[in-house]
Coordinates of N, CA and C and ligand atoms in Angstrom, one line a residue:
M1 N 22.3 29.6 23.2 CA 22.6 28.5 22.3 C 21.9 28.7 21.0
A2 N 22.5 28.5 19.9 CA 21.8 28.7 18.6 C 20.6 27.9 18.4
G3 N 19.5 28.4 17.9 CA 18.3 27.7 17.6 C 17.4 27.5 18.8
Q4 N 17.9 28.0 20.0 CA 17.0 27.8 21.2 C 16.2 29.1 21.4
E5 N 14.9 28.8 21.7 CA 13.9 30.0 21.9 C 14.1 30.5 23.3
T6 N 13.8 31.8 23.5 CA 13.8 32.3 24.8 C 12.5 31.7 25.5
F7 N 12.6 31.4 26.7 CA 11.4 30.9 27.4 C 11.3 31.6 28.8
P8 N 10.2 32.1 29.3 CA 9.0 32.1 28.5 C 9.1 33.2 27.4
P9 N 8.3 33.0 26.3 CA 8.3 34.0 25.2 C 7.7 35.3 25.6
P10 N 7.9 36.3 24.9 CA 7.5 37.7 25.3 C 6.0 37.9 25.1
F11 N 5.2 37.1 25.8 CA 3.7 37.3 25.8 C 3.4 38.4 26.8
K12 N 2.4 39.1 26.6 CA 1.8 40.1 27.6 C 1.0 39.2 28.6
T13 N 1.1 39.6 29.8 CA 0.3 38.8 30.9 C -1.1 39.4 30.9
L14 N -2.0 38.4 30.8 CA -3.5 38.8 30.9 C -3.9 38.4 32.4
L15 N -3.5 37.2 32.8 CA -3.9 36.7 34.1 C -2.6 36.1 34.7
A16 N -2.2 36.7 35.8 CA -1.0 36.2 36.5 C -1.3 34.9 37.3
K17 N -0.3 34.1 37.6 CA -0.5 32.9 38.4 C -1.3 33.1 39.7
S18 N -0.9 34.2 40.4 CA -1.6 34.5 41.6 C -3.1 34.7 41.4
E19 N -3.5 35.4 40.3 CA -4.9 35.6 40.1 C -5.6 34.3 39.7
L20 N -4.9 33.5 38.9 CA -5.5 32.2 38.6 C -5.7 31.3 39.9
D21 N -4.7 31.3 40.7 CA -4.7 30.5 41.9 C -5.9 30.9 42.8
A22 N -6.0 32.3 43.0 CA -7.1 32.8 43.9 C -8.5 32.5 43.4
R23 N -8.6 32.7 42.0 CA -10.0 32.4 41.5 C -10.3 30.9 41.5
I24 N -9.4 30.1 41.2 CA -9.6 28.6 41.2 C -9.9 28.1 42.6
A25 N -9.3 28.7 43.6 CA -9.7 28.4 45.0 C -11.1 28.7 45.3
E26 N -11.6 29.9 44.8 CA -13.0 30.3 45.0 C -13.9 29.4 44.3
L27 N -13.6 29.0 43.0 CA -14.4 28.1 42.3 C -14.5 26.7 43.0
G28 N -13.4 26.3 43.5 CA -13.4 25.0 44.2 C -14.3 25.0 45.4
A29 N -14.3 26.1 46.1 CA -15.1 26.2 47.3 C -16.6 26.2 47.0
E30 N -16.9 27.0 45.9 CA -18.3 27.0 45.4 C -18.8 25.7 45.0
I31 N -18.0 25.0 44.2 CA -18.3 23.6 43.7 C -18.5 22.7 44.9
T32 N -17.6 22.8 45.9 CA -17.7 21.9 47.1 C -19.0 22.1 47.8
R33 N -19.4 23.4 48.0 CA -20.7 23.7 48.6 C -21.8 23.1 47.8
D34 N -21.8 23.3 46.5 CA -23.0 22.9 45.7 C -23.2 21.4 45.6
Y35 N -22.0 20.7 45.6 CA -22.1 19.3 45.4 C -22.0 18.4 46.7
K36 N -22.0 19.1 47.8 CA -21.7 18.4 49.1 C -22.6 17.2 49.3
E37 N -23.8 17.3 49.0 CA -24.8 16.2 49.3 C -24.6 15.1 48.3
M38 N -23.9 15.3 47.2 CA -24.0 14.3 46.1 C -22.8 13.2 46.3
G39 N -21.9 13.5 47.1 CA -20.8 12.6 47.5 C -20.1 12.0 46.3
E40 N -20.0 10.7 46.3 CA -19.1 10.0 45.4 C -19.6 9.9 43.9
D41 N -20.8 10.5 43.6 CA -21.3 10.4 42.3 C -20.8 11.6 41.4
L42 N -19.9 12.5 42.0 CA -19.4 13.6 41.2 C -18.3 13.1 40.2
V43 N -18.5 13.5 38.9 CA -17.4 13.1 38.0 C -17.0 14.4 37.2
L44 N -15.7 14.7 37.3 CA -15.2 15.9 36.5 C -14.8 15.3 35.2
I45 N -15.2 16.0 34.1 CA -14.8 15.6 32.8 C -14.0 16.7 32.1
A46 N -12.8 16.5 31.8 CA -11.9 17.5 31.2 C -11.8 17.2 29.7
V47 N -11.7 18.2 28.9 CA -11.5 18.0 27.5 C -10.0 18.2 27.2
L48 N -9.5 17.2 26.5 CA -8.1 17.2 26.2 C -7.8 18.2 25.1
K49 N -6.7 18.8 25.0 CA -5.7 18.8 26.0 C -5.7 20.1 26.9
G50 N -6.4 21.1 26.3 CA -6.3 22.4 26.9 C -6.8 22.5 28.4
S51 N -7.7 21.6 28.8 CA -8.3 21.8 30.1 C -7.5 21.0 31.2
V52 N -6.5 20.3 30.8 CA -5.8 19.4 31.8 C -5.2 20.2 32.9
I53 N -4.6 21.3 32.6 CA -3.9 22.0 33.7 C -4.9 22.6 34.7
F54 N -6.0 23.2 34.1 CA -7.0 23.7 35.0 C -7.6 22.6 35.8
M55 N -7.9 21.5 35.2 CA -8.5 20.3 35.9 C -7.6 19.9 37.1
A56 N -6.3 19.9 36.8 CA -5.4 19.4 37.9 C -5.4 20.4 39.1
D57 N -5.5 21.7 38.8 CA -5.6 22.6 39.9 C -6.9 22.7 40.6
L58 N -8.0 22.7 39.7 CA -9.3 22.8 40.3 C -9.7 21.6 41.2
C59 N -9.4 20.4 40.7 CA -9.8 19.2 41.5 C -9.2 19.2 42.9
R60 N -8.0 19.8 43.0 CA -7.4 19.9 44.4 C -8.0 20.9 45.3
Q61 N -8.9 21.8 44.7 CA -9.6 22.8 45.5 C -11.0 22.3 45.8
I62 N -11.4 21.1 45.4 CA -12.7 20.6 45.7 C -12.6 19.5 46.8
N63 N -13.2 19.8 47.9 CA -13.0 18.9 49.0 C -14.1 17.9 49.1
L64 N -14.2 17.0 48.1 CA -15.2 16.0 48.1 C -14.6 14.8 47.4
P65 N -15.1 13.6 47.6 CA -14.7 12.5 46.8 C -15.2 12.7 45.4
L66 N -14.4 12.5 44.4 CA -14.8 12.6 43.1 C -14.0 11.7 42.2
S67 N -14.5 11.5 41.0 CA -13.7 10.8 40.0 C -13.5 11.7 38.8
M68 N -12.5 11.4 38.0 CA -12.2 12.2 36.8 C -12.2 11.3 35.5
D69 N -12.6 11.9 34.5 CA -12.5 11.3 33.2 C -12.1 12.3 32.1
F70 N -11.7 11.8 31.0 CA -11.2 12.7 29.9 C -11.8 12.4 28.6
M71 N -11.9 13.4 27.8 CA -12.5 13.2 26.4 C -11.6 13.9 25.5
G72 N -11.3 13.3 24.4 CA -10.5 13.9 23.3 C -11.4 14.3 22.2
I73 N -11.4 15.6 21.8 CA -12.2 16.0 20.7 C -11.4 16.7 19.7
A74 N -11.8 16.6 18.4 CA -11.1 17.3 17.4 C -12.2 18.2 16.7
S75 N -11.8 19.4 16.5 CA -12.8 20.3 15.9 C -12.3 20.6 14.5
Y76 N -13.2 20.4 13.5 CA -12.8 20.7 12.1 C -12.8 22.2 12.0
G77 N -11.7 22.7 11.5 CA -11.5 24.2 11.4 C -10.0 24.4 11.5
D78 N -9.5 25.6 11.5 CA -8.1 25.8 11.6 C -7.8 25.9 13.1
D79 N -6.5 26.2 13.4 CA -6.1 26.2 14.8 C -6.7 27.3 15.6
T80 N -7.2 28.4 15.0 CA -7.6 29.5 15.7 C -9.1 29.7 15.6
K81 N -9.8 28.9 14.9 CA -11.3 29.1 14.7 C -12.0 27.7 14.8
S82 N -13.0 27.7 15.6 CA -13.8 26.4 15.7 C -14.9 26.4 14.7
S83 N -15.2 25.2 14.1 CA -16.2 25.2 13.1 C -17.5 24.7 13.7
G84 N -17.4 24.1 14.9 CA -18.7 23.6 15.5 C -18.9 22.1 15.1
V85 N -18.2 21.6 14.1 CA -18.3 20.2 13.8 C -17.2 19.5 14.5
V86 N -17.6 18.7 15.4 CA -16.7 18.1 16.4 C -16.6 16.6 16.3
Q87 N -15.5 16.0 16.4 CA -15.3 14.6 16.4 C -14.7 14.1 17.7
I88 N -15.3 13.1 18.2 CA -14.7 12.5 19.5 C -13.6 11.6 19.1
T89 N -12.4 11.9 19.5 CA -11.2 11.1 19.1 C -10.9 10.1 20.2
S90 N -11.3 10.4 21.5 CA -11.1 9.5 22.6 C -12.3 9.7 23.5
D91 N -13.0 8.6 23.8 CA -14.2 8.8 24.5 C -14.0 8.5 26.0
L92 N -15.0 8.8 26.9 CA -14.9 8.5 28.3 C -14.6 7.1 28.6
S93 N -13.9 6.8 29.7 CA -13.6 5.4 30.0 C -14.7 4.7 30.7
K94 N -15.7 5.4 31.3 CA -16.8 4.8 32.0 C -18.1 5.5 31.7
S95 N -19.2 4.8 31.9 CA -20.5 5.4 31.7 C -20.7 6.5 32.8
I96 N -21.5 7.5 32.3 CA -21.8 8.6 33.3 C -23.3 8.5 33.7
K97 N -23.9 7.4 33.3 CA -25.4 7.3 33.6 C -25.6 7.4 35.2
G98 N -26.5 8.3 35.6 CA -26.8 8.5 37.0 C -25.7 9.3 37.8
K99 N -24.7 9.8 37.1 CA -23.7 10.5 37.8 C -23.9 12.0 37.7
H100 N -23.4 12.8 38.7 CA -23.4 14.2 38.6 C -22.1 14.7 37.9
V101 N -22.3 15.1 36.7 CA -21.2 15.4 35.8 C -20.9 16.9 35.7
L102 N -19.7 17.3 35.9 CA -19.2 18.7 35.7 C -18.2 18.7 34.6
I103 N -18.5 19.3 33.5 CA -17.6 19.5 32.4 C -16.6 20.6 32.7
V104 N -15.3 20.3 32.6 CA -14.3 21.3 32.9 C -13.6 21.7 31.6
E105 N -13.8 23.0 31.2 CA -13.3 23.5 29.9 C -12.3 24.6 30.2
D106 N -11.4 24.8 29.3 CA -10.4 25.8 29.4 C -11.0 27.2 29.0
I107 N -11.7 27.2 27.8 CA -12.2 28.5 27.3 C -13.4 28.2 26.5
I108 N -14.4 29.1 26.7 CA -15.6 29.1 25.8 C -15.4 30.3 24.9
D109 N -15.2 30.0 23.6 CA -14.9 31.0 22.6 C -16.2 31.3 21.8
T110 N -16.5 30.6 20.7 CA -17.7 30.7 20.0 C -18.9 30.0 20.8
G111 N -18.5 29.0 21.6 CA -19.5 28.2 22.3 C -19.9 27.0 21.5
L112 N -19.4 26.8 20.3 CA -19.8 25.7 19.5 C -19.4 24.3 20.1
T113 N -18.1 24.3 20.5 CA -17.6 23.0 21.1 C -18.4 22.6 22.3
A114 N -18.5 23.5 23.2 CA -19.2 23.2 24.5 C -20.7 22.8 24.2
H115 N -21.3 23.5 23.3 CA -22.7 23.2 22.9 C -22.8 21.7 22.4
Y116 N -21.9 21.3 21.6 CA -21.8 20.0 21.1 C -21.6 19.0 22.2
L117 N -20.7 19.3 23.1 CA -20.3 18.4 24.2 C -21.5 18.2 25.1
F118 N -22.1 19.3 25.4 CA -23.2 19.3 26.4 C -24.3 18.4 25.8
D119 N -24.7 18.6 24.5 CA -25.7 17.8 23.9 C -25.4 16.3 23.9
N120 N -24.1 16.0 23.6 CA -23.6 14.7 23.5 C -23.7 14.0 24.9
L121 N -23.2 14.6 25.9 CA -23.2 14.0 27.2 C -24.6 13.9 27.8
K122 N -25.5 14.8 27.4 CA -26.9 14.8 28.0 C -27.6 13.5 27.5
T123 N -27.3 13.0 26.3 CA -27.9 11.8 25.8 C -27.5 10.5 26.6
R124 N -26.4 10.7 27.4 CA -25.9 9.5 28.2 C -26.6 9.4 29.6
N125 N -27.6 10.2 29.8 CA -28.4 10.2 31.0 C -27.6 10.4 32.4
P126 N -26.8 11.4 32.5 CA -26.2 11.7 33.8 C -27.4 12.2 34.7
A127 N -27.1 12.2 36.1 CA -28.1 12.7 37.0 C -28.2 14.2 36.9
S128 N -27.1 14.8 36.6 CA -27.0 16.3 36.4 C -25.8 16.6 35.5
L129 N -25.9 17.7 34.8 CA -24.8 18.1 33.9 C -24.6 19.6 34.0
K130 N -23.4 20.0 34.4 CA -23.1 21.4 34.5 C -21.7 21.7 33.8
L131 N -21.5 23.0 33.6 CA -20.3 23.4 32.9 C -19.5 24.3 33.7
C132 N -18.2 24.1 33.8 CA -17.2 25.0 34.5 C -16.2 25.4 33.5
S133 N -16.0 26.6 33.2 CA -14.9 27.1 32.3 C -14.0 28.1 32.9
L134 N -12.8 28.0 32.7 CA -11.8 28.9 33.3 C -12.0 30.3 32.6
L135 N -12.2 30.3 31.3 CA -12.3 31.6 30.6 C -13.5 31.6 29.6
H136 N -13.9 32.8 29.3 CA -15.1 33.0 28.4 C -14.8 34.3 27.6
K137 N -15.0 34.2 26.3 CA -14.8 35.4 25.5 C -16.2 35.8 25.0
P138 N -16.9 36.6 25.7 CA -18.3 36.9 25.4 C -18.5 37.6 24.0
E139 N -17.5 38.3 23.6 CA -17.6 39.0 22.3 C -17.7 38.0 21.1
R140 N -17.2 36.8 21.3 CA -17.2 35.9 20.2 C -18.3 34.9 20.1
T141 N -19.3 35.0 21.1 CA -20.3 34.0 21.2 C -21.1 33.9 19.9
E142 N -21.2 32.6 19.4 CA -22.1 32.3 18.3 C -23.3 31.4 18.8
R143 N -23.0 30.6 19.8 CA -24.0 29.7 20.5 C -24.0 30.0 22.0
E144 N -25.1 30.4 22.5 CA -25.1 30.7 24.0 C -25.0 29.3 24.7
V145 N -24.1 29.3 25.7 CA -24.1 28.1 26.6 C -24.1 28.6 28.0
Q146 N -24.8 27.8 28.8 CA -24.8 28.3 30.2 C -23.6 27.8 30.9
I147 N -22.8 28.8 31.4 CA -21.6 28.5 32.1 C -21.9 28.6 33.6
D148 N -22.0 27.4 34.3 CA -22.4 27.4 35.7 C -21.3 28.0 36.6
Y149 N -20.1 27.7 36.3 CA -19.0 28.2 37.1 C -17.9 28.8 36.1
L150 N -17.7 30.1 36.3 CA -16.8 30.8 35.3 C -15.6 31.4 36.1
G151 N -14.4 31.2 35.6 CA -13.2 31.8 36.2 C -13.2 33.3 35.8
F152 N -13.0 33.6 34.5 CA -12.8 35.0 34.1 C -13.4 35.2 32.7
S153 N -14.1 36.4 32.5 CA -14.4 36.8 31.1 C -13.1 37.5 30.6
V154 N -12.8 37.2 29.3 CA -11.6 37.8 28.8 C -11.9 38.6 27.5
P155 N -11.1 39.5 27.1 CA -11.3 40.3 25.8 C -11.1 39.4 24.6
N156 N -11.4 39.8 23.5 CA -11.3 39.1 22.2 C -9.8 39.1 21.7
K157 N -9.0 38.3 22.5 CA -7.6 38.1 22.1 C -7.3 36.7 22.1
F158 N -6.3 36.2 21.3 CA -5.9 34.8 21.3 C -5.0 34.6 22.5
V159 N -5.5 33.9 23.4 CA -4.8 33.7 24.7 C -4.0 32.4 24.7
V160 N -3.0 32.4 25.5 CA -2.0 31.2 25.5 C -1.5 31.0 27.0
G161 N -1.2 29.7 27.2 CA -0.6 29.4 28.5 C -1.6 28.7 29.4
Y162 N -1.1 28.1 30.5 CA -2.0 27.5 31.5 C -2.9 26.5 30.8
G163 N -2.4 25.7 29.9 CA -3.1 24.7 29.2 C -3.4 25.1 27.7
L164 N -3.5 26.4 27.5 CA -3.9 26.8 26.1 C -2.6 26.9 25.3
D165 N -2.7 26.5 24.0 CA -1.5 26.4 23.2 C -1.5 27.4 22.0
I166 N -0.4 27.5 21.4 CA -0.2 28.0 20.0 C 0.5 26.8 19.3
A167 N -0.1 26.2 18.4 CA 0.5 25.1 17.7 C 1.1 24.1 18.7
Q168 N 0.3 23.7 19.7 CA 0.7 22.7 20.7 C 1.8 23.1 21.7
K169 N 2.3 24.4 21.6 CA 3.3 24.8 22.5 C 2.7 25.8 23.6
Y170 N 3.5 26.0 24.6 CA 3.2 27.0 25.6 C 2.1 26.6 26.6
R171 N 1.7 25.4 26.6 CA 0.6 24.9 27.5 C 1.2 25.0 28.9
N172 N 2.5 24.9 29.1 CA 3.2 24.8 30.4 C 3.4 26.1 31.0
L173 N 3.0 27.2 30.4 CA 3.2 28.5 31.1 C 2.3 28.6 32.3
D174 N 2.7 29.1 33.4 CA 1.9 29.1 34.6 C 1.0 30.4 34.7
F175 N 1.0 31.2 33.6 CA 0.1 32.3 33.6 C -0.7 32.3 32.2
I176 N -1.7 33.2 32.1 CA -2.3 33.3 30.8 C -1.8 34.6 30.1
G177 N -1.3 34.5 28.9 CA -0.8 35.6 28.2 C -1.5 35.8 26.8
Y178 N -1.1 36.8 26.1 CA -1.5 36.9 24.8 C -0.4 37.6 23.9
V179 N -0.6 37.4 22.6 CA 0.4 38.0 21.7 C -0.1 39.4 21.3
E180 N 0.7 40.4 21.5 CA 0.2 41.7 21.2 C 0.3 41.9 19.6
E181 N -0.8 42.3 19.0 CA -0.8 42.5 17.5 C -0.2 43.8 17.1
Ligands
5GP201 P1 -15.2 27.2 20.7 O1 -15.9 26.0 20.1 O2 -15.9 27.7 21.9 O3 -15.1 28.3 19.6 O4 -13.7 26.9 21.0 C1 -13.3 26.1 22.0 C2 -11.8 25.7 21.8 O5 -11.1 26.5 20.9 C3 -11.1 25.8 23.1 O6 -11.3 24.7 23.9 C4 -9.7 26.0 22.7 O7 -9.1 24.8 22.5 C5 -9.8 26.8 21.4 N1 -9.6 28.2 21.6 C6 -10.6 29.2 21.6 N2 -10.1 30.4 21.8 C7 -8.8 30.2 22.1 C8 -7.7 31.1 22.5 O8 -7.8 32.3 22.6 N3 -6.5 30.5 22.6 C9 -6.2 29.2 22.5 N4 -5.0 28.7 22.7 N5 -7.2 28.3 22.1 C10 -8.5 28.8 21.9

């Protein structure tokens, strides 16, 4: 049909659905083991919108009672580069004071966003604060952040799919791809 794009677009596959599923099952098992004693005080916090797909799959691999909350943030910069200046556009719905908080991120690129988020949430006095990220681009690090649970280290390519977008599109791909330059 005229005007209709082919779907999925011709991205190269970096991580297939089967690889994502397998690694997320391992992360879920590891998190379950680590947080077993903490019971109902575990709160997963996902950053909108990129982390939502990962959050949905990860939480179903964690065999513990837990709650979820979401935070909207806007980074000043263009679509492909973070500036580190971050604005909260939508805050958590509940206090995290005294809770065991696990931040769920899609990708740590420069580390600036995660660094801001970590500092911000720490001031709210959670019982503990850890970071889980599906992807990490070590070559791009500007600010070191401790990633307690990491899915995959990836090369310095702009990746897309499984929550990650290009101009708000392609978040619904079930694999992680990249555009070959
Ligand atoms: P950072 O502050 O670590 O540089 O960037 C974090 C945010 O930038 C991510 O949460 C994500 O929204 C965006 N980002 C960084 N690298 C990529 C990428 O390769 N692809 C996409 N789609 N977004 C990215």
